[in-house]
Tab-separated table of C-alpha atoms in Angstrom:
chain	number	residue	atom	x	y	z
A	20	UNK	CA	-0.100	-0.025	0.061
A	21	UNK	CA	2.837	2.186	1.038
A	22	UNK	CA	4.201	1.627	-2.961
A	23	UNK	CA	0.634	2.926	-4.062
A	24	UNK	CA	0.879	6.214	-2.185
A	25	UNK	CA	4.076	7.412	-4.080
A	26	UNK	CA	2.634	6.103	-7.259
A	27	UNK	CA	3.688	8.689	-10.351
A	28	UNK	CA	0.767	9.108	-13.069
A	29	UNK	CA	1.302	10.747	-15.902
A	30	UNK	CA	-0.459	14.098	-15.725
A	31	UNK	CA	-2.487	15.805	-18.392
A	32	UNK	CA	-2.493	19.532	-18.520
A	33	UNK	CA	-4.268	21.748	-20.879
A	34	UNK	CA	-7.811	22.463	-19.081
A	35	UNK	CA	-8.532	26.058	-17.680
A	36	UNK	CA	-11.101	24.801	-15.281
A	37	UNK	CA	-12.206	21.501	-13.180
A	38	UNK	CA	-12.625	18.497	-15.337
A	39	UNK	CA	-16.258	16.724	-14.483
A	40	UNK	CA	-15.907	13.595	-17.138
A	41	UNK	CA	-13.782	11.308	-18.688
A	42	UNK	CA	-14.935	8.461	-21.135
A	43	UNK	CA	-12.742	5.835	-22.673
A	44	UNK	CA	-13.257	4.770	-26.022
A	45	UNK	CA	-12.827	0.700	-26.485
A	46	UNK	CA	-9.871	-0.602	-28.207
A	47	UNK	CA	-9.631	0.413	-31.752
A	48	UNK	CA	-7.407	-0.770	-34.688
A	49	UNK	CA	-5.751	2.925	-33.940
A	50	UNK	CA	-5.692	2.256	-29.854
A	51	UNK	CA	-7.840	3.824	-27.551
A	52	UNK	CA	-8.798	7.178	-26.804
A	53	UNK	CA	-9.923	9.655	-23.885
A	54	UNK	CA	-11.537	12.591	-23.883
A	55	UNK	CA	-12.651	15.158	-21.119
A	56	UNK	CA	-15.253	17.361	-20.500
A	57	UNK	CA	-14.589	20.671	-18.316
A	58	UNK	CA	-16.034	23.821	-17.180
A	59	UNK	CA	-13.627	25.763	-19.394
A	60	UNK	CA	-16.213	24.424	-22.271
A	61	UNK	CA	-13.702	22.860	-24.641
A	62	UNK	CA	-13.615	19.138	-24.835
A	63	UNK	CA	-10.387	17.280	-25.409
A	64	UNK	CA	-8.867	14.639	-26.836
A	65	UNK	CA	-6.293	12.346	-25.661
A	66	UNK	CA	-4.282	9.433	-26.549
A	67	UNK	CA	-5.649	6.916	-23.885
A	68	UNK	CA	-2.662	5.164	-23.070
A	69	UNK	CA	0.007	8.058	-23.061
A	70	UNK	CA	-2.216	10.839	-22.171
A	71	UNK	CA	-0.827	12.849	-25.412
A	72	UNK	CA	-3.006	15.824	-26.493
A	73	UNK	CA	-4.687	14.966	-29.497
A	74	UNK	CA	-7.220	17.697	-29.954
A	75	UNK	CA	-9.774	20.124	-29.064
A	76	UNK	CA	-13.385	20.229	-29.863
A	77	UNK	CA	-14.016	24.341	-29.726
A	78	UNK	CA	-17.855	25.228	-30.192
A	79	UNK	CA	-19.573	25.198	-26.815
A	80	UNK	CA	-20.279	28.593	-25.025
A	81	UNK	CA	-20.763	27.313	-21.381
A	82	UNK	CA	-19.474	24.544	-18.960
A	83	UNK	CA	-19.159	21.025	-20.764
A	84	UNK	CA	-20.773	18.512	-18.114
A	85	UNK	CA	-20.645	15.381	-20.027
A	86	UNK	CA	-18.763	13.557	-23.148
A	87	UNK	CA	-18.352	10.237	-24.688
A	88	UNK	CA	-17.091	8.426	-28.341
A	89	UNK	CA	-18.886	6.376	-29.675
A	90	UNK	CA	-17.981	2.404	-29.871
A	91	UNK	CA	-15.327	3.448	-33.284
A	92	UNK	CA	-13.978	6.359	-31.514
A	93	UNK	CA	-15.084	8.023	-34.927
A	94	UNK	CA	-17.355	10.115	-33.439
A	95	UNK	CA	-17.627	12.677	-29.982
A	96	UNK	CA	-20.659	13.918	-28.171
A	97	UNK	CA	-20.613	16.311	-25.682
A	98	UNK	CA	-23.547	18.122	-23.230
A	99	UNK	CA	-23.169	21.840	-21.808
A	100	UNK	CA	-24.456	24.432	-19.860
A	101	UNK	CA	-25.245	26.442	-23.377
A	102	UNK	CA	-28.419	24.379	-23.533
A	103	UNK	CA	-26.971	22.008	-26.497
A	104	UNK	CA	-25.543	18.424	-26.892
A	105	UNK	CA	-23.282	18.425	-29.683
A	106	UNK	CA	-22.002	15.649	-31.908
A	107	UNK	CA	-18.466	15.896	-33.570
A	108	UNK	CA	-15.956	14.328	-35.852
A	109	UNK	CA	-13.462	12.904	-33.759
A	110	UNK	CA	-10.800	12.664	-36.966
A	111	UNK	CA	-11.149	16.243	-37.449
A	112	UNK	CA	-12.974	17.916	-34.676
A	113	UNK	CA	-15.366	19.246	-37.060
A	114	UNK	CA	-19.138	19.963	-35.599
A	115	UNK	CA	-21.303	17.375	-36.791
A	116	UNK	CA	-24.246	18.534	-35.080
A	117	UNK	CA	-25.859	21.061	-32.398
A	118	UNK	CA	-28.580	19.648	-30.523
A	119	UNK	CA	-30.663	22.143	-28.884
A	120	UNK	CA	-32.465	21.827	-25.460
A	121	UNK	CA	-34.131	24.588	-23.063
A	122	UNK	CA	-32.198	24.066	-20.501
A	123	UNK	CA	-28.450	22.556	-19.224
A	124	UNK	CA	-27.774	19.330	-20.617
A	125	UNK	CA	-25.575	17.414	-17.629
A	126	UNK	CA	-25.623	13.981	-19.630
A	127	UNK	CA	-25.240	12.036	-23.023
A	128	UNK	CA	-24.250	8.975	-24.099
A	129	UNK	CA	-23.886	6.840	-27.660
A	130	UNK	CA	-26.107	4.147	-28.489
A	131	UNK	CA	-23.988	0.323	-28.589
A	132	UNK	CA	-25.067	0.392	-32.212
A	133	UNK	CA	-23.981	3.699	-32.383
A	134	UNK	CA	-27.089	5.043	-34.243
A	135	UNK	CA	-28.391	7.162	-31.232
A	136	UNK	CA	-27.634	9.383	-28.637
A	137	UNK	CA	-28.860	9.693	-25.714
A	138	UNK	CA	-29.045	13.247	-23.616
A	139	UNK	CA	-30.327	14.359	-19.885
A	140	UNK	CA	-30.203	17.323	-17.740
A	141	UNK	CA	-32.241	20.315	-15.623
A	142	UNK	CA	-35.197	19.604	-18.067
A	143	UNK	CA	-35.819	16.470	-16.735
A	144	UNK	CA	-36.650	15.042	-19.927
A	145	UNK	CA	-34.456	12.073	-21.587
A	146	UNK	CA	-34.430	12.431	-25.437
A	147	UNK	CA	-33.048	10.261	-28.009
A	148	UNK	CA	-31.866	11.722	-31.224
A	149	UNK	CA	-31.521	9.408	-34.305
A	150	UNK	CA	-28.277	10.063	-35.760
A	151	UNK	CA	-29.245	8.834	-39.153
A	152	UNK	CA	-31.840	11.903	-39.577
A	153	UNK	CA	-30.201	14.470	-37.169
A	154	UNK	CA	-32.861	17.177	-38.452
A	155	UNK	CA	-35.308	15.038	-37.208
A	156	UNK	CA	-37.384	15.637	-34.108
A	157	UNK	CA	-35.891	13.278	-30.792
A	158	UNK	CA	-38.146	10.971	-29.254
A	159	UNK	CA	-38.689	11.867	-25.073
A	160	UNK	CA	-38.834	9.387	-23.339
A	161	UNK	CA	-41.402	9.858	-20.386
A	162	UNK	CA	-40.710	12.783	-17.669
A	163	UNK	CA	-37.800	11.749	-15.076
A	164	UNK	CA	-38.919	12.593	-11.204
A	165	UNK	CA	-35.753	15.118	-11.040
A	166	UNK	CA	-32.801	16.999	-12.650
A	167	UNK	CA	-31.045	13.911	-14.697
A	168	UNK	CA	-27.244	13.852	-14.041
A	169	UNK	CA	-26.665	10.514	-15.314
A	170	UNK	CA	-27.532	8.412	-18.351
A	171	UNK	CA	-26.344	5.128	-19.667
A	172	UNK	CA	-27.601	2.206	-22.230
A	173	UNK	CA	-27.580	-1.361	-21.395
A	174	UNK	CA	-28.976	-4.466	-22.582
A	175	UNK	CA	-28.263	-4.178	-26.075
A	176	UNK	CA	-29.541	-0.707	-26.255
A	177	UNK	CA	-32.777	-1.827	-24.596
A	178	UNK	CA	-32.931	-0.009	-21.530
A	179	UNK	CA	-31.999	3.142	-20.597
A	180	UNK	CA	-30.261	4.240	-16.810
A	181	UNK	CA	-30.489	7.177	-15.148
A	182	UNK	CA	-29.996	9.105	-12.081
A	183	UNK	CA	-31.223	12.514	-10.922
A	184	UNK	CA	-29.198	15.198	-9.174
A	185	UNK	CA	-31.754	16.174	-6.329
A	186	UNK	CA	-32.976	12.844	-5.545
A	187	UNK	CA	-31.738	9.041	-4.669
A	188	UNK	CA	-32.112	6.027	-6.761
A	189	UNK	CA	-31.446	4.635	-10.254
A	190	UNK	CA	-33.863	4.610	-12.861
A	191	UNK	CA	-34.272	1.870	-15.583
A	192	UNK	CA	-36.285	2.616	-18.362
A	193	UNK	CA	-37.739	0.286	-20.982
A	194	UNK	CA	-37.062	1.601	-24.351
A	195	UNK	CA	-40.040	0.156	-25.932
A	196	UNK	CA	-42.695	1.695	-23.430
A	197	UNK	CA	-40.814	4.854	-22.304
A	198	UNK	CA	-41.745	3.713	-18.552
A	199	UNK	CA	-39.716	3.102	-15.642
A	200	UNK	CA	-39.501	-0.649	-14.969
A	201	UNK	CA	-36.839	-0.859	-11.957
A	202	UNK	CA	-35.580	1.414	-9.574
A	203	UNK	CA	-32.378	0.988	-7.476
A	204	UNK	CA	-33.039	2.331	-4.059
A	205	UNK	CA	-30.152	4.673	-2.948
A	206	UNK	CA	-29.779	7.004	0.075
A	207	UNK	CA	-28.112	9.828	-1.495
A	208	UNK	CA	-28.047	11.307	-5.259
A	209	UNK	CA	-25.910	8.975	-7.627
A	210	UNK	CA	-23.456	11.177	-8.934
A	211	UNK	CA	-21.604	8.346	-10.957
A	212	UNK	CA	-23.120	4.898	-12.687
A	213	UNK	CA	-21.225	3.058	-14.958
A	214	UNK	CA	-22.185	-0.324	-16.996
A	215	UNK	CA	-19.347	-2.251	-16.254
A	216	UNK	CA	-17.448	-3.667	-19.672
A	217	UNK	CA	-19.214	-6.953	-19.947
A	218	UNK	CA	-22.671	-5.605	-18.870
A	219	UNK	CA	-22.720	-7.731	-15.737
A	220	UNK	CA	-22.605	-4.731	-13.128
A	221	UNK	CA	-23.631	-1.608	-12.586
A	222	UNK	CA	-21.376	0.374	-10.414
A	223	UNK	CA	-22.671	3.696	-8.672
A	224	UNK	CA	-21.504	6.486	-6.072
A	225	UNK	CA	-23.694	7.929	-3.885
A	226	UNK	CA	-22.790	10.140	-0.641
A	227	UNK	CA	-20.021	8.058	0.673
A	228	UNK	CA	-20.956	4.809	-0.598
A	229	UNK	CA	-20.082	2.420	-3.658
A	230	UNK	CA	-22.369	-0.090	-4.836
A	231	UNK	CA	-22.645	-2.819	-7.565
A	232	UNK	CA	-25.495	-4.343	-8.762
A	233	UNK	CA	-26.667	-6.816	-11.255
A	234	UNK	CA	-27.617	-5.369	-14.162
A	235	UNK	CA	-29.601	-8.211	-15.551
A	236	UNK	CA	-31.750	-8.748	-12.084
A	237	UNK	CA	-30.902	-5.636	-10.902
A	238	UNK	CA	-30.320	-6.866	-7.182
A	239	UNK	CA	-27.639	-5.220	-5.032
A	240	UNK	CA	-24.623	-7.595	-5.318
A	241	UNK	CA	-22.555	-5.375	-3.304
A	242	UNK	CA	-22.524	-1.898	-0.966
A	243	UNK	CA	-18.903	-0.612	0.041
A	244	UNK	CA	-18.662	2.597	2.620
A	245	UNK	CA	-16.364	4.818	1.521
A	246	UNK	CA	-13.654	7.178	3.813
A	247	UNK	CA	-15.350	10.177	2.499
A	248	UNK	CA	-18.307	11.376	-0.038
A	249	UNK	CA	-17.034	10.161	-3.106
A	250	UNK	CA	-18.524	11.401	-6.548
A	251	UNK	CA	-17.248	9.051	-8.923
A	252	UNK	CA	-16.495	5.160	-8.922
A	253	UNK	CA	-15.431	2.741	-11.665
A	254	UNK	CA	-14.892	-1.355	-12.017
A	255	UNK	CA	-11.742	-3.031	-13.510
A	256	UNK	CA	-13.032	-4.182	-16.935
A	257	UNK	CA	-10.935	-6.997	-17.489
A	258	UNK	CA	-10.754	-8.985	-14.135
A	259	UNK	CA	-13.342	-7.304	-12.150
A	260	UNK	CA	-11.359	-7.746	-8.964
A	261	UNK	CA	-10.852	-4.069	-8.359
A	262	UNK	CA	-12.258	-0.855	-8.121
A	263	UNK	CA	-11.553	2.742	-7.802
A	264	UNK	CA	-13.130	5.762	-6.268
A	265	UNK	CA	-12.767	9.292	-5.731
A	266	UNK	CA	-14.208	12.203	-4.253
A	267	UNK	CA	-13.708	15.415	-1.826
A	268	UNK	CA	-10.424	13.907	-0.132
A	269	UNK	CA	-8.790	14.421	-2.891
A	270	UNK	CA	-6.906	10.864	-3.055
A	271	UNK	CA	-7.792	8.009	-5.452
A	272	UNK	CA	-8.420	4.734	-3.618
A	273	UNK	CA	-8.237	1.228	-4.656
A	274	UNK	CA	-10.612	-1.330	-3.462
A	275	UNK	CA	-10.466	-5.247	-3.772
A	276	UNK	CA	-13.969	-5.683	-5.423
A	277	UNK	CA	-14.640	-8.816	-3.139
A	278	UNK	CA	-13.913	-7.727	0.568
A	279	UNK	CA	-13.741	-4.246	-0.152
A	280	UNK	CA	-10.186	-3.443	1.382
A	281	UNK	CA	-8.541	-0.578	0.410
A	282	UNK	CA	-5.477	-1.634	-1.489
A	283	UNK	CA	-3.912	1.427	-2.728
A	284	UNK	CA	-4.381	5.069	-2.276
A	285	UNK	CA	-3.038	7.518	-4.921
A	286	UNK	CA	-2.575	11.397	-3.847
A	287	UNK	CA	-1.461	13.889	-6.322
A	288	UNK	CA	-4.441	15.960	-7.122
A	289	UNK	CA	-4.905	19.469	-5.452
A	290	UNK	CA	-8.765	19.677	-5.551
A	291	UNK	CA	-11.735	17.168	-5.176
A	292	UNK	CA	-11.730	14.314	-7.763
A	293	UNK	CA	-14.584	14.724	-9.712
A	294	UNK	CA	-14.264	11.602	-12.002
A	295	UNK	CA	-12.440	8.321	-12.544
A	296	UNK	CA	-12.719	5.811	-15.437
A	297	UNK	CA	-10.678	2.757	-15.865
A	298	UNK	CA	-9.040	2.171	-19.254
A	299	UNK	CA	-10.961	-0.348	-21.749
A	300	UNK	CA	-7.824	-3.108	-20.900
A	301	UNK	CA	-7.531	-1.976	-17.165
A	302	UNK	CA	-4.054	-1.567	-17.043
A	303	UNK	CA	-4.541	2.149	-16.177
A	304	UNK	CA	-7.375	4.302	-14.674
A	305	UNK	CA	-7.531	8.021	-15.264
A	306	UNK	CA	-9.097	10.583	-12.762
A	307	UNK	CA	-10.420	14.329	-13.356
A	308	UNK	CA	-10.260	16.532	-10.910
A	309	UNK	CA	-11.496	20.312	-9.384
A	310	UNK	CA	-7.776	21.262	-10.079
A	311	UNK	CA	-8.269	21.423	-13.860
A	312	UNK	CA	-5.873	18.218	-14.648
A	313	UNK	CA	-6.253	14.896	-15.758
A	314	UNK	CA	-3.967	12.025	-14.233
A	315	UNK	CA	-3.309	8.750	-15.613
A	316	UNK	CA	-2.217	5.844	-12.790
A	317	UNK	CA	-0.628	2.524	-13.939
A	318	UNK	CA	-1.609	-0.340	-12.161
A	319	UNK	CA	1.308	-2.318	-10.591
A	320	UNK	CA	2.280	-4.873	-12.762
A	321	UNK	CA	1.657	-7.896	-10.255
A	322	UNK	CA	-1.800	-6.732	-11.217
A	323	UNK	CA	-1.644	-8.363	-14.795
A	324	UNK	CA	-0.953	-12.184	-15.993
A	325	UNK	CA	2.169	-10.985	-17.693
A	326	UNK	CA	4.672	-8.355	-17.601
A	327	UNK	CA	4.433	-5.724	-19.793
A	328	UNK	CA	7.636	-4.777	-21.827
A	329	UNK	CA	6.471	-0.853	-21.986
A	330	UNK	CA	4.308	1.013	-19.297
A	331	UNK	CA	0.961	1.597	-20.003
A	332	UNK	CA	1.038	-1.145	-22.888
A	333	UNK	CA	-2.412	-3.701	-22.580
A	334	UNK	CA	-1.827	-6.777	-21.538
A	335	UNK	CA	-1.414	-8.591	-24.536
A	336	UNK	CA	0.488	-5.733	-26.085
A	337	UNK	CA	-1.360	-5.237	-29.010
A	338	UNK	CA	-3.178	-2.105	-28.369
A	339	UNK	CA	0.119	-0.145	-28.261
A	340	UNK	CA	-0.121	3.069	-30.844
A	341	UNK	CA	2.444	5.920	-30.317
A	342	UNK	CA	1.863	9.503	-30.407
A	343	UNK	CA	3.214	9.674	-33.834
A	344	UNK	CA	1.012	6.962	-35.145
A	345	UNK	CA	-2.490	8.997	-33.345
A	346	UNK	CA	-0.819	12.485	-34.434
A	347	UNK	CA	-0.137	11.064	-38.308
A	348	UNK	CA	-3.620	9.400	-38.483
A	349	UNK	CA	-5.501	12.060	-36.990
A	350	UNK	CA	-3.447	15.131	-38.518
A	351	UNK	CA	-4.957	17.992	-36.893
A	352	UNK	CA	-8.118	17.436	-34.648
A	353	UNK	CA	-8.884	21.470	-34.278
A	354	UNK	CA	-11.347	23.595	-35.735
A	355	UNK	CA	-9.629	26.937	-35.111
A	356	UNK	CA	-8.957	27.978	-38.892
A	357	UNK	CA	-5.806	30.317	-37.972
A	358	UNK	CA	-4.628	27.656	-35.329
A	359	UNK	CA	-3.874	29.860	-32.770
A	360	UNK	CA	-5.862	27.950	-30.234
A	361	UNK	CA	-4.275	24.877	-31.300
A	362	UNK	CA	-0.980	26.241	-30.593
A	363	UNK	CA	-2.088	27.648	-27.309
A	364	UNK	CA	-3.562	24.268	-25.919
A	365	UNK	CA	0.111	22.269	-27.264
A	366	UNK	CA	2.052	24.966	-25.359
A	367	UNK	CA	-0.184	24.675	-21.956
A	368	UNK	CA	-0.169	20.691	-22.523
A	369	UNK	CA	3.364	20.810	-22.659
């Protein structure tokens, strides 16, 4: 545990205000990618393994609360306080579509088949946009009982998960009927809800508790009390044997999934931790903080079945992609015509 405390993360600078959401893409032929949402209104795309900055999506005029990438990491989406959700080309940085809302958009999520975008926010309305017909009016699901904080898809896009900012519980909506079919009860509002990579578990953070739910039968599998109020939690995706949680004490806590015992504690952020997410191969995890930085933490080699030859490389070594490869493929992912902002961000990230 002492060794974990002195872990040195990759520190990703660039955001000028708090980082409030992180999302990893699945592994693609070009590696995997990390997108971050910040109150500075400019989501950023990075190489998920090295943390190297790839580009900044410019166009929002308010804090960006949520961000995500589709299954192939070809498109990005973001939800903002400027009353819009935007769809982006993740290769060029171009804004493809802006979906207008009547209030702040707090959450967004691509469907598994990548054809739909789900949004939610202060309006208490879940909206589903058909990305094959982006100009068509969205489908509106029955009103949420409170302001929407998180959204996710499960059951091959047949079920929607949502939580509220002002009341406890996670609601599961049947897509066909648009009605709530199940509520997972929590004492405090759920600030983070993640569907595990294998679809088995829903991981939630509420107050000072992290809970794991059966994603198919909706029973409570495990519930652990945390050392402080936590805002986010993430389950290791490959083995499912540990999870990370972060919150107001500014530390990233690592726990054994089966016993709830703390097995690591990483210090480094200078403000509360708003979001934590495991990379798709489970070899590292990222944290975003009030201090405006993203930190990528490596799991110890003992956590893997085999020793990795390079830091941050996936267990099989097949997903490694260099920053040069990414840069060559992506070229310049920036909208700024003059390129001044791109230069500024590169300088800030250095």
